[in-house]
Each structure stands twice: as structure tokens, then as C-alpha cells.
mmCIF file of C-alpha atoms in Angstrom:
data_model
loop_
_atom_site.group_PDB
_atom_site.id
_atom_site.type_symbol
_atom_site.label_atom_id
_atom_site.label_comp_id
_atom_site.label_asym_id
_atom_site.label_seq_id
_atom_site.Cartn_x
_atom_site.Cartn_y
_atom_site.Cartn_z
ATOM 1 C CA MET G 1 85.940 103.954 108.241
ATOM 2 C CA PHE G 2 88.900 105.898 109.635
ATOM 3 C CA ILE G 3 86.992 109.168 109.263
ATOM 4 C CA ARG G 4 84.082 107.581 111.112
ATOM 5 C CA GLY G 5 86.536 106.618 113.838
ATOM 6 C CA LEU G 6 87.871 110.176 114.051
ATOM 7 C CA ASN G 7 84.320 111.479 114.345
ATOM 8 C CA ALA G 8 83.680 109.028 117.184
ATOM 9 C CA ILE G 9 86.783 110.276 119.014
ATOM 10 C CA TYR G 10 85.714 113.891 118.608
ATOM 11 C CA ALA G 11 82.241 112.995 119.883
ATOM 12 C CA GLN G 12 83.467 110.895 122.822
ATOM 13 C CA ALA G 13 86.943 112.162 123.709
ATOM 14 C CA HIS G 14 86.158 111.895 127.420
ATOM 15 C CA LYS G 15 86.659 108.124 127.071
ATOM 16 C CA VAL G 16 88.830 106.703 124.310
ATOM 17 C CA GLU G 17 91.595 104.123 124.007
ATOM 18 C CA ASP G 18 94.643 103.957 121.762
ATOM 19 C CA HIS G 19 93.490 101.082 119.505
ATOM 20 C CA GLN G 20 92.232 103.503 116.837
ATOM 21 C CA LEU G 21 95.685 105.046 116.439
ATOM 22 C CA ALA G 22 97.367 101.662 116.194
ATOM 23 C CA MET G 23 94.983 100.643 113.424
ATOM 24 C CA ILE G 24 95.526 103.791 111.341
ATOM 25 C CA HIS G 25 99.287 103.456 111.782
ATOM 26 C CA HIS G 26 99.144 99.822 110.634
ATOM 27 C CA HIS G 27 97.023 100.710 107.597
ATOM 28 C CA HIS G 28 99.459 103.313 106.314
ATOM 29 C CA THR G 29 102.506 101.183 107.169
ATOM 30 C CA ILE G 30 101.103 98.425 104.948
ATOM 31 C CA GLU G 31 100.569 100.969 102.172
ATOM 32 C CA GLU G 32 104.159 102.206 102.410
ATOM 33 C CA GLU G 33 105.861 98.838 102.872
ATOM 34 C CA LEU G 34 103.732 96.545 100.702
ATOM 35 C CA LEU G 35 101.264 98.251 98.372
ATOM 36 C CA PHE G 36 103.237 101.276 97.146
ATOM 37 C CA PRO G 37 106.430 99.280 96.330
ATOM 38 C CA PHE G 38 104.305 96.678 94.525
ATOM 39 C CA PHE G 39 102.673 99.328 92.341
ATOM 40 C CA GLU G 40 105.979 101.119 91.696
ATOM 41 C CA SER G 41 107.536 97.852 90.517
ATOM 42 C CA LYS G 42 105.114 97.912 87.584
ATOM 43 C CA LEU G 43 104.176 101.579 87.191
ATOM 44 C CA GLY G 44 107.693 102.968 87.511
ATOM 45 C CA THR G 45 109.963 104.433 90.174
ATOM 46 C CA ASP G 46 108.449 107.394 92.046
ATOM 47 C CA SER G 47 105.001 106.752 90.557
ATOM 48 C CA MET G 48 103.679 106.662 94.126
ATOM 49 C CA HIS G 49 105.760 109.634 95.334
ATOM 50 C CA ASP G 50 102.766 111.902 95.955
ATOM 51 C CA ASN G 51 101.096 109.173 97.983
ATOM 52 C CA PHE G 52 104.188 108.774 100.185
ATOM 53 C CA GLU G 53 104.333 112.543 100.693
ATOM 54 C CA GLN G 54 100.717 112.647 101.833
ATOM 55 C CA HIS G 55 101.571 110.258 104.653
ATOM 56 C CA ASN G 56 104.303 112.589 105.893
ATOM 57 C CA VAL G 57 101.722 115.353 106.412
ATOM 58 C CA PHE G 58 99.943 113.512 109.228
ATOM 59 C CA LYS G 59 102.412 110.852 110.391
ATOM 60 C CA ALA G 60 104.147 112.943 113.088
ATOM 61 C CA GLY G 61 100.866 114.092 114.637
ATOM 62 C CA LEU G 62 99.478 110.568 114.595
ATOM 63 C CA GLN G 63 102.584 109.226 116.345
ATOM 64 C CA ASP G 64 102.426 112.049 118.914
ATOM 65 C CA LEU G 65 98.845 111.170 119.844
ATOM 66 C CA GLU G 66 99.640 107.463 119.925
ATOM 67 C CA THR G 67 102.608 108.101 122.249
ATOM 68 C CA TYR G 68 100.442 110.201 124.557
ATOM 69 C CA LEU G 69 97.674 107.594 124.771
ATOM 70 C CA LYS G 70 100.184 104.821 125.448
ATOM 71 C CA GLY G 71 101.560 106.957 128.285
ATOM 72 C CA VAL G 72 98.039 107.268 129.659
ATOM 73 C CA GLN G 73 97.546 103.525 129.328
ATOM 74 C CA ALA G 74 100.833 102.895 131.172
ATOM 75 C CA GLY G 75 99.844 105.269 133.966
ATOM 76 C CA THR G 76 102.697 107.723 133.371
ATOM 77 C CA LEU G 77 100.454 110.457 131.944
ATOM 78 C CA THR G 78 97.055 111.807 132.958
ATOM 79 C CA TYR G 79 94.228 111.495 130.460
ATOM 80 C CA SER G 80 92.622 114.692 129.182
ATOM 81 C CA GLY G 81 89.853 114.632 126.605
ATOM 82 C CA ALA G 82 90.633 118.245 125.729
ATOM 83 C CA LEU G 83 94.273 117.364 125.072
ATOM 84 C CA VAL G 84 93.239 114.420 122.895
ATOM 85 C CA VAL G 85 91.120 116.727 120.743
ATOM 86 C CA GLU G 86 93.945 119.291 120.610
ATOM 87 C CA LYS G 87 96.429 116.656 119.439
ATOM 88 C CA LEU G 88 93.892 115.235 117.003
ATOM 89 C CA ASP G 89 93.410 118.698 115.518
ATOM 90 C CA ASN G 90 97.135 118.792 114.724
ATOM 91 C CA PHE G 91 96.833 116.086 112.061
ATOM 92 C CA ALA G 92 93.143 115.394 111.392
ATOM 93 C CA ASP G 93 92.957 117.791 108.435
ATOM 94 C CA GLY G 94 95.879 116.113 106.660
ATOM 95 C CA LEU G 95 94.642 112.611 107.413
ATOM 96 C CA VAL G 96 91.076 113.242 106.278
ATOM 97 C CA GLU G 97 92.301 114.997 103.137
ATOM 98 C CA HIS G 98 94.432 111.949 102.379
ATOM 99 C CA LEU G 99 91.510 109.593 102.962
ATOM 100 C CA HIS G 100 89.305 111.681 100.673
ATOM 101 C CA GLU G 101 92.091 112.404 98.197
ATOM 102 C CA VAL G 102 91.540 111.339 94.616
ATOM 103 C CA LYS G 103 95.263 111.338 93.797
ATOM 104 C CA GLU G 104 95.560 107.632 94.456
ATOM 105 C CA LEU G 105 92.829 106.965 91.898
ATOM 106 C CA PRO G 106 94.606 108.630 88.926
ATOM 107 C CA THR G 107 97.774 106.857 90.054
ATOM 108 C CA LEU G 108 95.929 103.548 89.792
ATOM 109 C CA GLU G 109 93.646 104.465 86.895
ATOM 110 C CA ALA G 110 92.042 101.395 85.317
ATOM 111 C CA SER G 111 93.807 101.581 81.946
ATOM 112 C CA LYS G 112 97.195 101.913 83.659
ATOM 113 C CA MET G 113 96.444 98.964 85.900
ATOM 114 C CA GLN G 114 95.311 96.780 83.004
ATOM 115 C CA ALA G 115 98.430 97.623 81.026
ATOM 116 C CA ALA G 116 100.840 97.045 83.912
ATOM 117 C CA PHE G 117 99.372 94.139 85.874
ATOM 118 C CA THR G 118 98.064 90.675 85.103
ATOM 119 C CA LYS G 119 95.172 89.159 87.033
ATOM 120 C CA GLN G 120 97.691 86.860 88.682
ATOM 121 C CA ASP G 121 99.743 89.868 89.838
ATOM 122 C CA LEU G 122 96.707 91.272 91.623
ATOM 123 C CA LYS G 123 95.750 87.885 93.070
ATOM 124 C CA ASP G 124 99.286 87.568 94.429
ATOM 125 C CA LEU G 125 98.997 91.039 95.971
ATOM 126 C CA GLU G 126 95.663 90.149 97.563
ATOM 127 C CA SER G 127 97.185 86.986 98.997
ATOM 128 C CA ALA G 128 100.221 88.845 100.374
ATOM 129 C CA LEU G 129 97.983 91.515 101.875
ATOM 130 C CA GLY G 130 95.742 88.961 103.567
ATOM 131 C CA LYS G 131 98.741 87.099 105.026
ATOM 132 C CA ARG G 132 100.250 90.302 106.386
ATOM 133 C CA ILE G 133 96.977 91.374 107.975
ATOM 134 C CA LEU G 134 96.598 88.005 109.704
ATOM 135 C CA LYS G 135 100.233 88.144 110.863
ATOM 136 C CA GLU G 136 100.276 91.707 112.206
ATOM 137 C CA VAL G 137 96.729 92.659 113.173
ATOM 138 C CA SER G 138 95.666 91.914 116.745
ATOM 139 C CA LEU G 139 92.652 89.627 116.574
ATOM 140 C CA THR G 140 91.486 90.787 120.010
ATOM 141 C CA THR G 141 91.760 94.561 119.480
ATOM 142 C CA VAL G 142 92.385 95.820 115.946
ATOM 143 C CA LEU G 143 90.108 93.326 114.173
ATOM 144 C CA PRO G 144 87.070 93.926 116.426
ATOM 145 C CA LEU G 145 87.750 97.665 116.185
ATOM 146 C CA GLY G 146 87.664 97.389 112.399
ATOM 147 C CA LEU G 147 84.271 95.724 112.651
ATOM 148 C CA VAL G 148 82.748 98.471 114.822
ATOM 149 C CA LEU G 149 84.147 101.225 112.576
ATOM 150 C CA HIS G 150 82.935 99.745 109.300
ATOM 151 C CA ASP G 151 79.490 100.459 107.848
ATOM 152 C CA LYS G 152 78.766 97.131 106.164
ATOM 153 C CA ALA G 153 76.298 98.760 103.770
ATOM 154 C CA THR G 154 79.130 100.661 102.064
ATOM 155 C CA ALA G 155 81.378 97.640 101.412
ATOM 156 C CA PRO G 156 79.757 94.273 102.212
ATOM 157 C CA GLN G 157 82.897 92.244 101.426
ATOM 158 C CA PHE G 158 85.156 94.122 103.868
ATOM 159 C CA PRO G 159 87.347 93.066 105.611
ATOM 160 C CA PRO G 160 88.943 90.645 103.103
ATOM 161 C CA LEU G 161 89.535 87.843 105.589
ATOM 162 C CA PRO G 162 88.417 84.189 105.765
ATOM 163 C CA ARG G 163 84.844 83.831 107.030
ATOM 164 C CA ILE G 164 85.947 81.644 109.916
ATOM 165 C CA ILE G 165 88.204 84.456 111.197
ATOM 166 C CA LEU G 166 85.361 86.970 110.991
ATOM 167 C CA TRP G 167 82.975 84.560 112.709
ATOM 168 C CA ILE G 168 85.432 84.037 115.575
ATOM 169 C CA ALA G 169 85.907 87.811 115.868
ATOM 170 C CA GLN G 170 82.175 88.560 115.919
ATOM 171 C CA TYR G 171 81.066 85.785 118.244
ATOM 172 C CA GLY G 172 84.115 85.391 120.470
ATOM 173 C CA LEU G 173 87.017 87.843 120.364
ATOM 174 C CA TYR G 174 84.716 90.875 120.285
ATOM 175 C CA TYR G 175 83.517 90.160 123.820
ATOM 176 C CA LEU G 176 87.001 90.277 125.367
ATOM 177 C CA HIS G 177 86.880 94.088 125.169
ATOM 178 C CA SER G 178 83.189 94.666 124.525
ATOM 179 C CA ASP G 179 83.130 97.573 126.991
ATOM 180 C CA ALA G 180 85.470 99.493 124.675
ATOM 181 C CA TRP G 181 83.561 98.577 121.509
ATOM 182 C CA ASP G 182 80.419 100.136 123.000
ATOM 183 C CA PHE G 183 81.926 103.440 121.854
ATOM 184 C CA GLY G 184 82.165 102.240 118.258
ATOM 185 C CA PRO G 185 79.957 104.003 115.695
ATOM 186 C CA CYS G 186 78.721 100.620 114.386
ATOM 187 C CA ASP G 187 77.770 97.362 116.040
ATOM 188 C CA VAL G 188 79.859 94.238 115.512
ATOM 189 C CA TYR G 189 77.768 93.370 112.427
ATOM 190 C CA GLY G 190 78.543 96.690 110.723
ATOM 191 C CA ARG G 191 75.220 98.403 111.393
ATOM 192 C CA LEU G 192 75.424 102.139 112.137
ATOM 193 C CA LYS G 193 74.384 103.189 115.642
ATOM 194 C CA PRO G 194 72.753 106.568 116.322
ATOM 195 C CA GLY G 195 75.085 109.241 117.655
ATOM 196 C CA LEU G 196 78.605 108.093 118.602
ATOM 197 C CA GLY G 197 80.037 110.335 115.903
ATOM 198 C CA ASN G 198 77.666 109.277 113.127
ATOM 199 C CA ASP G 199 75.683 112.470 113.557
ATOM 200 C CA GLU G 200 78.820 114.564 113.993
ATOM 201 C CA SER G 201 81.504 115.797 111.630
ATOM 202 C CA ALA G 202 85.175 115.795 112.450
ATOM 203 C CA LYS G 203 85.743 119.456 111.670
ATOM 204 C CA ASP G 204 82.939 119.247 109.072
ATOM 205 C CA LYS G 205 84.452 116.263 107.297
#
């Protein structure tokens, strides 16, 4: 879904807000602060080292673009679609490679997971992850953005949140910033829309 979001930015850089960057930053912060330490506690110290290092490849560029867009939002900087694309180019390769990367899969290969974790361990992780998402994710911006970036056909159970929260997001919170979500590559129900990056490739990704 992040790659779909990048494609939408490339396709529509003349009008874009900073919510996408905040969401990507939050996703990888959760990985570094919650998921990776949890896995290392069972799989061994430094077992997630390569995954941490991948984040360093694109983190600086992501923060640079986020800082720029916040300056635009605050009125201290002038928006330029060309500059957005230029800044995006500085880290898009590393980010997309990370999102496509298969290194995390060998790290969490099924036999290793079964040997290291109990079902209760994973249930506890799921619970902790859900609580953190509800605590830190903006229900009026990041959650609706997640809905309009996600192709429901690829993962029907995503996002892993209570149905009542999703219902409120789809039928209420979404409309607070519906003008922004018009640029999303999917509608609020996770159905792909023509164009809007779906027919484009972020640097052929």
C-alpha cells in the first residue's frame, strides 16, 4: 500500500499533503520500537540487524520530505510539485526495495517462528500492536489515508482494527478531509480507482 501511495504522489505531485509521510514514518517506527525488539528477544540479539539497516537507507530522505511538506503546510515554504518529486527520488528506491525485500521473510521463516514463539506470544504481539496503533494513529487523517491506499482485494482483513473503529472511519471520519482522500488510489472501501497512480509506476516499481 505504501508503494501505491508513492505512485499516487508521483502521478499527482501538483497537489499532495504530508499525511502519507507521517504514515510511513509511523509504520517503520513501530517496526523498530515494537516488532524488531520482540522478534530479537526470541530469535537472538542482532537477528533483525539487516532490517534495521534497511530503514537507515531511506529514513533521512523521508524525514527531509516530511519536514519540507510541514513547512509548506505552515506557510513558511512554497509548494513545488517538482521539488516534491525531486525529494521523493532521493529515497524512493531504498524504500521500495525495502518494501519488496524478501530479507524479512527468511528472518521470520516459518520453522524459526514455530520454534521460537508460542501462539500466545504472537497473540500478545498482535494485541500490543493493535493498542499502539489505536493510541498513536490519527483517526481523522492516518486511518482514512490507510483505507484509500489499501486494495482490499489483496488483504481483506487489513487493517487489524475493531470493526466499530473501521465503520466510524468509513462512514464518519473519512468525510472530515474527503477532499484530500479524492487523490487516493482506492475509495474508502478499498476498491481501486482508475488512474491516480494505479496505472503508473513509481520509477517502474
